[in-house]
Coordinates of C-alpha atoms and ligand atoms in Angstrom, one line a residue:
X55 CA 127.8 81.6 79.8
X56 CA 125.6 80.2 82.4
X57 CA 122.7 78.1 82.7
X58 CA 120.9 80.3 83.1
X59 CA 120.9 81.7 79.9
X60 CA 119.2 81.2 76.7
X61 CA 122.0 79.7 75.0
X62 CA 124.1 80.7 72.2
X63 CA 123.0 79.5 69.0
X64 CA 124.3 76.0 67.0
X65 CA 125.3 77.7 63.9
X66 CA 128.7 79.3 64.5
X67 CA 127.6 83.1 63.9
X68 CA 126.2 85.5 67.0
X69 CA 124.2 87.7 66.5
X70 CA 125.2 91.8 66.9
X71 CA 123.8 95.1 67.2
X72 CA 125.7 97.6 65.5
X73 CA 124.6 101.2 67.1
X74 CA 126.4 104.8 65.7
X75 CA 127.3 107.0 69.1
X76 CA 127.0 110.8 70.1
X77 CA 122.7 109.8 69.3
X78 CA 120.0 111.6 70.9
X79 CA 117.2 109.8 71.9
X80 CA 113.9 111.5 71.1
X81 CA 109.9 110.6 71.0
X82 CA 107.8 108.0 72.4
X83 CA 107.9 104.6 73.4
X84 CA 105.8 102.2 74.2
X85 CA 106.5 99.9 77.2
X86 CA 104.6 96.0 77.3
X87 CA 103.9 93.7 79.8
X88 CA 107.0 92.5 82.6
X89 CA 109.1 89.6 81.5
X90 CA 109.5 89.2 84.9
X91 CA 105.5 89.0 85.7
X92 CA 104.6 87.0 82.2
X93 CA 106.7 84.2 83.3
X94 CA 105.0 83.7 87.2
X95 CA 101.7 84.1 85.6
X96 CA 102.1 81.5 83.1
X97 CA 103.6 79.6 85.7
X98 CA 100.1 80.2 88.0
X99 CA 98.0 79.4 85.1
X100 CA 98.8 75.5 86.4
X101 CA 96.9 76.4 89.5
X102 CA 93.4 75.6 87.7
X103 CA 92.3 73.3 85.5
X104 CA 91.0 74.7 81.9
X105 CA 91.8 77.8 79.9
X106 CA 93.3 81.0 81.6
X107 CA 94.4 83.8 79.2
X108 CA 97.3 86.6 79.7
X109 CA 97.0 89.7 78.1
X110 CA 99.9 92.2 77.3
X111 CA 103.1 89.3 77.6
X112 CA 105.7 90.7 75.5
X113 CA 107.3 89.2 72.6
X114 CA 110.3 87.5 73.9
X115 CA 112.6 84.5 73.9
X116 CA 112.4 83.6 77.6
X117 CA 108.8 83.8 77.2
X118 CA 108.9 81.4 74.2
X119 CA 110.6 79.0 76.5
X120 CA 108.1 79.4 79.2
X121 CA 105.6 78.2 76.7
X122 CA 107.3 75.0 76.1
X123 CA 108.1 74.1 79.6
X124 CA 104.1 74.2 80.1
X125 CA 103.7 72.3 76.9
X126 CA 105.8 69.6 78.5
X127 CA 103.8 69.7 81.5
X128 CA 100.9 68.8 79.1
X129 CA 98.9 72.2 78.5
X130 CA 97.6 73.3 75.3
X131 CA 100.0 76.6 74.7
X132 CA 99.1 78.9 72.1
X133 CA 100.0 83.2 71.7
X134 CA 97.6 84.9 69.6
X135 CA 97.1 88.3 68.4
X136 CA 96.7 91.1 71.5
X137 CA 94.5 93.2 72.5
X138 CA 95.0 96.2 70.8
X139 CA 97.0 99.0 72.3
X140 CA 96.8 102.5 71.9
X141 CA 96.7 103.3 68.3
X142 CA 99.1 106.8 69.1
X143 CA 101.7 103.9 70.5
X144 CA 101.4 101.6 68.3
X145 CA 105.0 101.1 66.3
X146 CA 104.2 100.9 62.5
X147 CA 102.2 97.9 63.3
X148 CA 104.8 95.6 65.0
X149 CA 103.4 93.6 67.9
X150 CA 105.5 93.9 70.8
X151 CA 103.0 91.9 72.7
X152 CA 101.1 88.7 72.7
X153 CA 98.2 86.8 74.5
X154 CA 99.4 83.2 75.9
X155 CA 96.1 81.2 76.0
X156 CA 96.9 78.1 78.2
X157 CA 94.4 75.4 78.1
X158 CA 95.4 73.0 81.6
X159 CA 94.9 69.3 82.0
X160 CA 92.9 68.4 85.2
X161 CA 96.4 66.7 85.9
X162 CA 99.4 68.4 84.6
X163 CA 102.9 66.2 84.7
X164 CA 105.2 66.8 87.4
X165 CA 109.2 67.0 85.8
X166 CA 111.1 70.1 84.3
X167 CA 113.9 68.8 83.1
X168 CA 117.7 70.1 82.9
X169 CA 117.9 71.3 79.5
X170 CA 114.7 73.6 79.8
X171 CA 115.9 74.8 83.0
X172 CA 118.8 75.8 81.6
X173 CA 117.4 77.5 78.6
X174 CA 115.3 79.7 81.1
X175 CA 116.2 79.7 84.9
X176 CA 112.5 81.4 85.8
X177 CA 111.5 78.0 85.4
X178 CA 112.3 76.9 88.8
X179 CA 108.3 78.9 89.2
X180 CA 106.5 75.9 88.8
X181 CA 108.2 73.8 91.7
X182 CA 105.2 75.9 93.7
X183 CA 102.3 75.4 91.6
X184 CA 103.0 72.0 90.8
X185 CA 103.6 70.4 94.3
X186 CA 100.3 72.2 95.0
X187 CA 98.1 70.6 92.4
X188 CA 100.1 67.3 92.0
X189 CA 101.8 67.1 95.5
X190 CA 104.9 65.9 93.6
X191 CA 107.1 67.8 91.4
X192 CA 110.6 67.3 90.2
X193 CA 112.5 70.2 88.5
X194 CA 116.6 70.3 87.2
X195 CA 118.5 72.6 90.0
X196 CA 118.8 75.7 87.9
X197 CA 122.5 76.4 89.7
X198 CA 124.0 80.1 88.9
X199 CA 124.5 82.0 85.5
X200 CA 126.4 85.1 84.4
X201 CA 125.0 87.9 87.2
X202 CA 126.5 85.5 89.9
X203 CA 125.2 82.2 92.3
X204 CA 121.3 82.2 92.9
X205 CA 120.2 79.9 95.5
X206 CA 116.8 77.8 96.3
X207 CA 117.4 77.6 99.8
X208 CA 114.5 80.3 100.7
X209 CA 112.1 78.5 98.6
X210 CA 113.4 74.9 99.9
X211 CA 113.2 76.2 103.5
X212 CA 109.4 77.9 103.2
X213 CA 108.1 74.1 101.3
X214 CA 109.4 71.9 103.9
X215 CA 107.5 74.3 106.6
X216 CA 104.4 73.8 104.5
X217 CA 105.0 69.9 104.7
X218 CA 106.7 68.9 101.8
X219 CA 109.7 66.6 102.0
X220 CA 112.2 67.9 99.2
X221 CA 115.4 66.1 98.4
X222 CA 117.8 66.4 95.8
X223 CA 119.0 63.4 93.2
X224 CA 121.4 63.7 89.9
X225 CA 120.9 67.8 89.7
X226 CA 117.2 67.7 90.7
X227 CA 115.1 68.8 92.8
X228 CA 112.6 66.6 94.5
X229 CA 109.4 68.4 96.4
X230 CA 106.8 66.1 97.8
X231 CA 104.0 66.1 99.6
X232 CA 101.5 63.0 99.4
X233 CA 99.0 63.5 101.7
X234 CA 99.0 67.9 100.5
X235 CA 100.3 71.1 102.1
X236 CA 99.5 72.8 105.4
X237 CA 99.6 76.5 106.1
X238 CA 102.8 77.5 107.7
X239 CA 104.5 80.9 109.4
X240 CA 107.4 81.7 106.9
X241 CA 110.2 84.1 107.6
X242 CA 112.4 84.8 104.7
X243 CA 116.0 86.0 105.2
X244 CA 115.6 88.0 102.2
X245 CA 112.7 89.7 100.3
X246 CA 113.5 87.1 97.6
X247 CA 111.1 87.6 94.5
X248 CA 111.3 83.7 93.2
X249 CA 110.8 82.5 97.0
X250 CA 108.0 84.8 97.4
X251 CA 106.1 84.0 94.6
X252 CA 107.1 80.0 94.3
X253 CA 105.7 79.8 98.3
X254 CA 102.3 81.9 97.7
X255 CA 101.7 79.8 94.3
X256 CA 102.1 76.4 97.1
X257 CA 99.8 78.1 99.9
X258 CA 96.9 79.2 98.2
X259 CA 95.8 75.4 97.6
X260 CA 97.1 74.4 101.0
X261 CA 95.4 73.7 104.1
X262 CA 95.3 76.3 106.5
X263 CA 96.5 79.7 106.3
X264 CA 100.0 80.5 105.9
X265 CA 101.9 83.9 106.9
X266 CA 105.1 84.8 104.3
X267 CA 106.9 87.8 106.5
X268 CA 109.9 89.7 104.6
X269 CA 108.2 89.2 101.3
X270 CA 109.5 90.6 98.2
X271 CA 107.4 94.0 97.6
X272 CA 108.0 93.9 93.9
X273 CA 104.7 94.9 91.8
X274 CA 105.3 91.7 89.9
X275 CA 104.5 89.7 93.5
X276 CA 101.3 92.5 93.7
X277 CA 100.3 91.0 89.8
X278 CA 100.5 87.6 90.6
X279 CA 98.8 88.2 93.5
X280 CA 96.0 90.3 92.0
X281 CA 95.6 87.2 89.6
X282 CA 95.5 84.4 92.0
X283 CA 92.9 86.1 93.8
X284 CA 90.7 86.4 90.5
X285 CA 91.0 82.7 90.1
X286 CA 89.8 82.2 93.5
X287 CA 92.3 82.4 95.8
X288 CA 92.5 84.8 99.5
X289 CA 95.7 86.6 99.9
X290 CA 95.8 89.6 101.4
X291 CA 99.0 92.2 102.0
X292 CA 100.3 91.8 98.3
X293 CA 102.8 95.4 98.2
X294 CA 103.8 94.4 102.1
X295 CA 106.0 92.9 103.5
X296 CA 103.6 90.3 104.8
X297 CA 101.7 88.4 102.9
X298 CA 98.4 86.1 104.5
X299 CA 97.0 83.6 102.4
X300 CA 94.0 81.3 103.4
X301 CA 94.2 78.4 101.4
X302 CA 91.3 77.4 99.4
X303 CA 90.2 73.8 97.9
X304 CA 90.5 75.0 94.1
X305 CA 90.9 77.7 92.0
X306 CA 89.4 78.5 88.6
X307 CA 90.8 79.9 85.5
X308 CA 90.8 83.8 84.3
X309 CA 91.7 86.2 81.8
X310 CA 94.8 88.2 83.2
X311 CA 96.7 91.1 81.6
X312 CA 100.3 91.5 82.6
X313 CA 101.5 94.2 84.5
X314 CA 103.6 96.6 82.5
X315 CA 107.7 96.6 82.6
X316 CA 109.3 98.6 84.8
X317 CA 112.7 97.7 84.0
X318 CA 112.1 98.1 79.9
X319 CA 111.1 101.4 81.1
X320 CA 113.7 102.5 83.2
X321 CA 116.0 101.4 80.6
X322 CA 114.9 103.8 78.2
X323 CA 114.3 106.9 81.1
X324 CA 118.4 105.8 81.4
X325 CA 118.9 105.9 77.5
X326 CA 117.3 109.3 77.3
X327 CA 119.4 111.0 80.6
X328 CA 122.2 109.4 78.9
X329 CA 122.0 111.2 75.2
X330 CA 120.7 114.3 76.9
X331 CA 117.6 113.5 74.7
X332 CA 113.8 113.5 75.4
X333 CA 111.8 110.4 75.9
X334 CA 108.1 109.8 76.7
X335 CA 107.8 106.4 78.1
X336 CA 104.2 104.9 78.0
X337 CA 102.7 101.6 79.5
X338 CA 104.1 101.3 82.6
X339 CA 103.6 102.7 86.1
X340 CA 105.7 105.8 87.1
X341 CA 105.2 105.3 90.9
X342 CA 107.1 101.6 90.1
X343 CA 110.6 103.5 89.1
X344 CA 110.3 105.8 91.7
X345 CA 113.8 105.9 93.3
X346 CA 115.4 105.4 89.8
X347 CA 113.5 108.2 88.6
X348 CA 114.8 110.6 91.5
X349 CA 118.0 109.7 90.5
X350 CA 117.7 111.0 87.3
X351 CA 116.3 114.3 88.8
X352 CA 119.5 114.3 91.1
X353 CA 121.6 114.4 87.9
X354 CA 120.3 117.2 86.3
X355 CA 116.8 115.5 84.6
X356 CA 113.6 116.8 84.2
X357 CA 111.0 114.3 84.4
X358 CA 107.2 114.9 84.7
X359 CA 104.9 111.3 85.1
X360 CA 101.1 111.6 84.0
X361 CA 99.3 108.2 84.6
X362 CA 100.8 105.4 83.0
X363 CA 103.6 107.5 81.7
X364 CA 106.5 109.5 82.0
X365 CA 108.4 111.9 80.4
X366 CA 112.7 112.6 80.9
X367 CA 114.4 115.1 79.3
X368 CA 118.5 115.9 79.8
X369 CA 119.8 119.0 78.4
X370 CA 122.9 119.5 79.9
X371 CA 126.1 116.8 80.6
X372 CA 124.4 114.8 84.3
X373 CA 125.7 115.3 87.2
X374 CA 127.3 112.3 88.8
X375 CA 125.2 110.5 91.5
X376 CA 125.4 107.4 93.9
X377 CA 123.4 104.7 93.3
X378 CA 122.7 101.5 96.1
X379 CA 120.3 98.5 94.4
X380 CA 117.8 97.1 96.9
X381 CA 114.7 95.0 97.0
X382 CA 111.7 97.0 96.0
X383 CA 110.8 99.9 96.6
X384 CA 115.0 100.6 96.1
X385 CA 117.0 101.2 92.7
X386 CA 116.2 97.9 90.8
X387 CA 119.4 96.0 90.3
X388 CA 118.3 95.3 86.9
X389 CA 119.1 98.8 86.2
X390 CA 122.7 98.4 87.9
X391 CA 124.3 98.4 84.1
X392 CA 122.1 101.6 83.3
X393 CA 123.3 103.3 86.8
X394 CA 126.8 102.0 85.9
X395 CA 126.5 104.0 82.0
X396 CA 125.0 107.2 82.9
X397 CA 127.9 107.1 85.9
X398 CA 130.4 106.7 83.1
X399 CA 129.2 109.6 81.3
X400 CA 128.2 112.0 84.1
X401 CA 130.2 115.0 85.3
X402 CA 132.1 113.9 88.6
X403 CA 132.6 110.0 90.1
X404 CA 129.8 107.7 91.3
X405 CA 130.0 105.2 93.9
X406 CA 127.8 102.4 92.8
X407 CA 126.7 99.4 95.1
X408 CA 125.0 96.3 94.2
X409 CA 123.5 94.2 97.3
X410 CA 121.4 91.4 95.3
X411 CA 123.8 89.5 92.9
X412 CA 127.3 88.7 93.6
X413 CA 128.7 88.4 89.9
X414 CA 126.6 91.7 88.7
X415 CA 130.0 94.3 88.0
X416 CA 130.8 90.9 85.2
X417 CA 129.7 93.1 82.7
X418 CA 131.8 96.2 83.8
X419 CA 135.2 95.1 81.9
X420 CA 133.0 95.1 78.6
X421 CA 131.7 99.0 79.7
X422 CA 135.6 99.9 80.2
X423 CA 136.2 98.3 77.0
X424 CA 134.1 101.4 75.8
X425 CA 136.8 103.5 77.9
X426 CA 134.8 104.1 80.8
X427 CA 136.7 104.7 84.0
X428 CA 135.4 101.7 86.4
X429 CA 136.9 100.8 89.7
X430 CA 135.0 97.5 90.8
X431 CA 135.8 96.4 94.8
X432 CA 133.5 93.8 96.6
X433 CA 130.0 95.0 95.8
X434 CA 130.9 98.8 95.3
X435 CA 132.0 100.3 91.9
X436 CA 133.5 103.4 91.7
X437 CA 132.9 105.0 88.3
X438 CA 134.6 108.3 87.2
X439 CA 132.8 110.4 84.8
X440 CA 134.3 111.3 81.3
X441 CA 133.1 113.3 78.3
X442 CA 132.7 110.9 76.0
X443 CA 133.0 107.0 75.7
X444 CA 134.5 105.6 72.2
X445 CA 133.0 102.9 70.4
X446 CA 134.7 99.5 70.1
X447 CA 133.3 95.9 70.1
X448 CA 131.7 94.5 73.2
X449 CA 130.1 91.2 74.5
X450 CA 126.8 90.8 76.0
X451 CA 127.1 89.1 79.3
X452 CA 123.5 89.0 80.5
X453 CA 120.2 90.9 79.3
X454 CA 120.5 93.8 81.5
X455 CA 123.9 94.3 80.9
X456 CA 123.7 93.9 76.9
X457 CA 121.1 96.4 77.2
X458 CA 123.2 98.7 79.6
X459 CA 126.5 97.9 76.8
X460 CA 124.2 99.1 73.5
X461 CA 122.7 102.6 75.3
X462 CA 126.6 103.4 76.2
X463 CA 127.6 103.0 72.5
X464 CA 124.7 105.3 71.7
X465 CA 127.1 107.9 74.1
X466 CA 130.3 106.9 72.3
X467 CA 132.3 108.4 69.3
X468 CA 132.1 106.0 66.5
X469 CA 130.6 102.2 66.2
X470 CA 129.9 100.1 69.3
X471 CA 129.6 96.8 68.1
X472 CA 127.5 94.1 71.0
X473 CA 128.1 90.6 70.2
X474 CA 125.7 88.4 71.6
X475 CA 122.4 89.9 71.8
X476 CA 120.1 87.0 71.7
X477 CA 120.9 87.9 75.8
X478 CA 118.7 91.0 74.8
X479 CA 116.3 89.4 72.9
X480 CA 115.5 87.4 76.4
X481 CA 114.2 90.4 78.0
X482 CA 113.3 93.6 75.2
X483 CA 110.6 93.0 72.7
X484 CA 112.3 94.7 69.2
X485 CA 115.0 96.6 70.8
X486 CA 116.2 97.9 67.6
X487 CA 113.1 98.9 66.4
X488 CA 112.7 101.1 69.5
X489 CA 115.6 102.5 69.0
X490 CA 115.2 103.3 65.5
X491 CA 111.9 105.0 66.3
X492 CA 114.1 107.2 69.3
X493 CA 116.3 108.5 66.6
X494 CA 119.0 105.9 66.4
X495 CA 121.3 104.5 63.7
X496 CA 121.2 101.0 64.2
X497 CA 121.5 97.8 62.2
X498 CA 121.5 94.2 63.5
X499 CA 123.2 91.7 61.8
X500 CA 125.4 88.3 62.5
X501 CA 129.0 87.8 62.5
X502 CA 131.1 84.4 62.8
X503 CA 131.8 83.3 66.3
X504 CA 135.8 82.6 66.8
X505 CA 136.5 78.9 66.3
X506 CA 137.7 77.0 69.3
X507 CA 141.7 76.4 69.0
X508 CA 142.5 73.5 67.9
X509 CA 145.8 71.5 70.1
Ligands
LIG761 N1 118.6 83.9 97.0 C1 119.0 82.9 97.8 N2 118.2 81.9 98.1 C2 117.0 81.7 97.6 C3 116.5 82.7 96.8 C4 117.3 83.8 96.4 O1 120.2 83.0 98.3 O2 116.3 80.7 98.0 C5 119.4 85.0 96.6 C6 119.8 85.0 95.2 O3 121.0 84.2 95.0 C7 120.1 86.5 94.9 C8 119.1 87.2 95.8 O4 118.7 86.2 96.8 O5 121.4 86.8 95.3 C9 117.8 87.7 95.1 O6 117.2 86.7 94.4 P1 115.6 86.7 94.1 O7 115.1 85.4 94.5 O8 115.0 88.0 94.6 O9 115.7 86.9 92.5 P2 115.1 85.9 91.4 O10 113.7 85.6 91.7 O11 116.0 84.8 91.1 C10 114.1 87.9 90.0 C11 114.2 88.4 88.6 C12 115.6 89.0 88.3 C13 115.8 90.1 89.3 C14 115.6 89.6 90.7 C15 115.7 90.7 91.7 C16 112.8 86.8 87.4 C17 112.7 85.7 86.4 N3 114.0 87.2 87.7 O12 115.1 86.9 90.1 O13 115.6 89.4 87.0 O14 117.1 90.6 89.1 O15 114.3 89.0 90.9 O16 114.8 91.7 91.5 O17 111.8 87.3 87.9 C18 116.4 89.9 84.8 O18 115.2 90.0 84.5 O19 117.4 90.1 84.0 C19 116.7 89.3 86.1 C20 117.8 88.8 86.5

């Protein structure tokens, strides 16, 4: 395990789901705000003094931790009841979302330290905001975790340009920048999302307009961007690859509501190609999945989209198709497990290729402990097809890929067993509940975690 993950619980039991195979998923589901967008926004929230609210941030772990690293930063934190969805996707009254109200001092602290970094690796968002307001910030490194090495250098590289002087001491990171930032012409080397976003939360209070070319695309960069520019801020080219931002001399705060999760969604459009099943996915914007979508199509799917849904039904075994994860607008390689599952199950062999994280096929000895046929080289994973998978016990590695691990099972003959599922809990509000509601057997439960050996 990384740090970058939530951390396994002190108590010596972990936490399983248990799901019964050969399901077919079937109905609705509703589809919350972006883990991936909650986090930034909170994060942004530091930008002005006072109380900004986010709507729609679902009920998760990493959020949780989020709250607390602005609680140590000195803002009032506090999730209330949301506003009310849609009463026809409403699941027997649970709340999968929240509202984070965040009340922010006129002058936040300046120090994330190592253990919260580690708990939640997003964290590493408020180098940006912070070194804007306070023109000082030190945050723990954040280092890799279980999907493989993640670097800072893109968002190290963009702050210097903007006139911070950043060095590093005892696993820190130190950003400062006493007399304030200046606008600055920023090249990335990558669309990185983190970069992106940590460098636009620094330039909208800096002097001076700054230019951010290769910019992630992401629609989380397009909400951010929509909500900085409510509280005050001018960027203009969010959903481009360049990004201009005139810096202003303060922001104010807003009411926000997150954008909704494209990855929770795709999971489930995966789940229902998967168990040849039917599944209307609501919430979330079907333009945002589009490549994953006509992937699903390529194997056989039918899928029709009607505004903020989509519907994908399987009837037949899929066919097997090649999948390549890029920056967005290409196949999200947070749905590289889900690829990597319907591949195992499909009709023929996939050639699968991963381009953003190095350590993202991890997860793929736990899939072939589920006996699917998985040939990993370099970045590439050549997956052949078989007719069924058989259950067995299995570890959660990561979110995506305890996800990708539990819709297999629902594929395989018998019990699949995935150990480890507070990963899970990071990223899907009430997993099990969803599924239940789909059709699935499912129980949750906790079982000891092996002693260490004694010698
Ligand atoms: N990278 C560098 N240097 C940098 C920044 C990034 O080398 O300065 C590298 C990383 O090591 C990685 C690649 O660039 O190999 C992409 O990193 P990026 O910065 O785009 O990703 P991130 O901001 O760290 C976010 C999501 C990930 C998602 C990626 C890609 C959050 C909290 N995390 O990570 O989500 O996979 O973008 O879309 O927004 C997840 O939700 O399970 C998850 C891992």
């Amino acid at each position: 395990m990384g740090p970058g993950d939530a951390g396994d619980p002190a108590v010596n039991d972990v936490d399983v789901i248990r799901v019964h195979g050969q399901a077919r998923l079937a109905g609705t589901v509703h589809v919350v705000g972006a883990k991936n967008s909650a986090l930034k926004l909170m994060a942004a929230a530091l930008l002005a003094p006072g109380r900004s609210v986010i709507t729609n941030v679902p009920r998760i772990t990493d959020i949780a931790i989020m709250g607390e690293v602005l609680r140590r930063l000195g803002c009032g934190v506090r999730f209330t009841a949301d506003d009310p969805v849609d009463p026809m996707v409403a699941h027997g009254g649970v709340e999968r979302s929240r509202s984070v109200v965040i009340d922010v001092p006129e002058c936040p602290g300046a120090e994330a330290d190592y253990d919260l970094v580690r708990r939640l690796r997003a964290s590493i968002c408020v180098l940006g905001p912070l070194l804007a307001r306070r023109g000082y910030v030190r945050v723990a490194h954040p280092g890799g975790d279980a999907i493989g090495s993640r670097g800072l250098d893109m968002h190290i590289a963009g702050l210097a340009r903007m006139g911070a002087e950043i060095s590093g001491e005892h696993g820190f990171v130190i950003a400062e920048a006493p007399h304030g930032l200046h606008g600055a012409e920023i090249v990335l080397d990558f669309p990185s999302v983190g970069a992106t976003e940590n460098l636009v939360m620094a330039a909208v209070l800096a002097r001076g307009t700054t230019t951010i070319d290769n910019a992630a695309r992401e629609p989380e960069i397009v909400d951010i961007c929509t909500m900085l520019n409510r509280m005050g801020a001018r960027i203009e080219g969010a959903g481009s690859s360049t990004l201009h931002i005139v810096g202003v001399p303060a922001l104010h705060p807003v009411r926000h509501a997150t954008v909704g999760d494209r990855i929770v969604a795709g999971t489930w459009a995966f789940a229902a190609a998967m168990t040849r099943g039917d599944v209307t996915v609501t919430g979330v914007e079907p333009a945002f999945l589009e490549v994953a979508l006509d992937k699903l199509v390529s194997a056989g799917g039918l899928v029709e989209t009607r505004g903020n849904a989509f519907r994908v039904r399987m009837d037949d075994r899929p066919a097997a198709v090649d999948v390549v994860t890029l920056p967005f607008p290409g196949f999200a390689t947070d749905l590289l497990p889900m690829a990597i599952g319907l591949a195992a199950v499909s009709a023929g062999a996939s050639l699968i290729t991963e381009n953003i994280f190095d350590g993202r096929f991890m997860f793929a000895n736990e899939m072939m402990r589920l006996g699917a046929d998985i040939r990993t080289d370099g970045h590439h994973a050549l997956v052949c097809g078989r007719d069924r998978l058989s259950g067995a016990p299995v570890r959660a590695t990561d979110i995506r890929a305890g996800a990708g691990l539990i819709i297999a099972g629902l594929c395989a003959d018998g019990i699949t067993e995935v150990s480890h599922v507070h990963h899970v809990d990071r990223g899907y509000p009430d997993f099990v509940a969803d599924l239940r509601a789909l059709g699935v057997t499912v129980e949750r439960g906790t079982v000891p975690e092996e002693p260490a050996l004694e010698i």
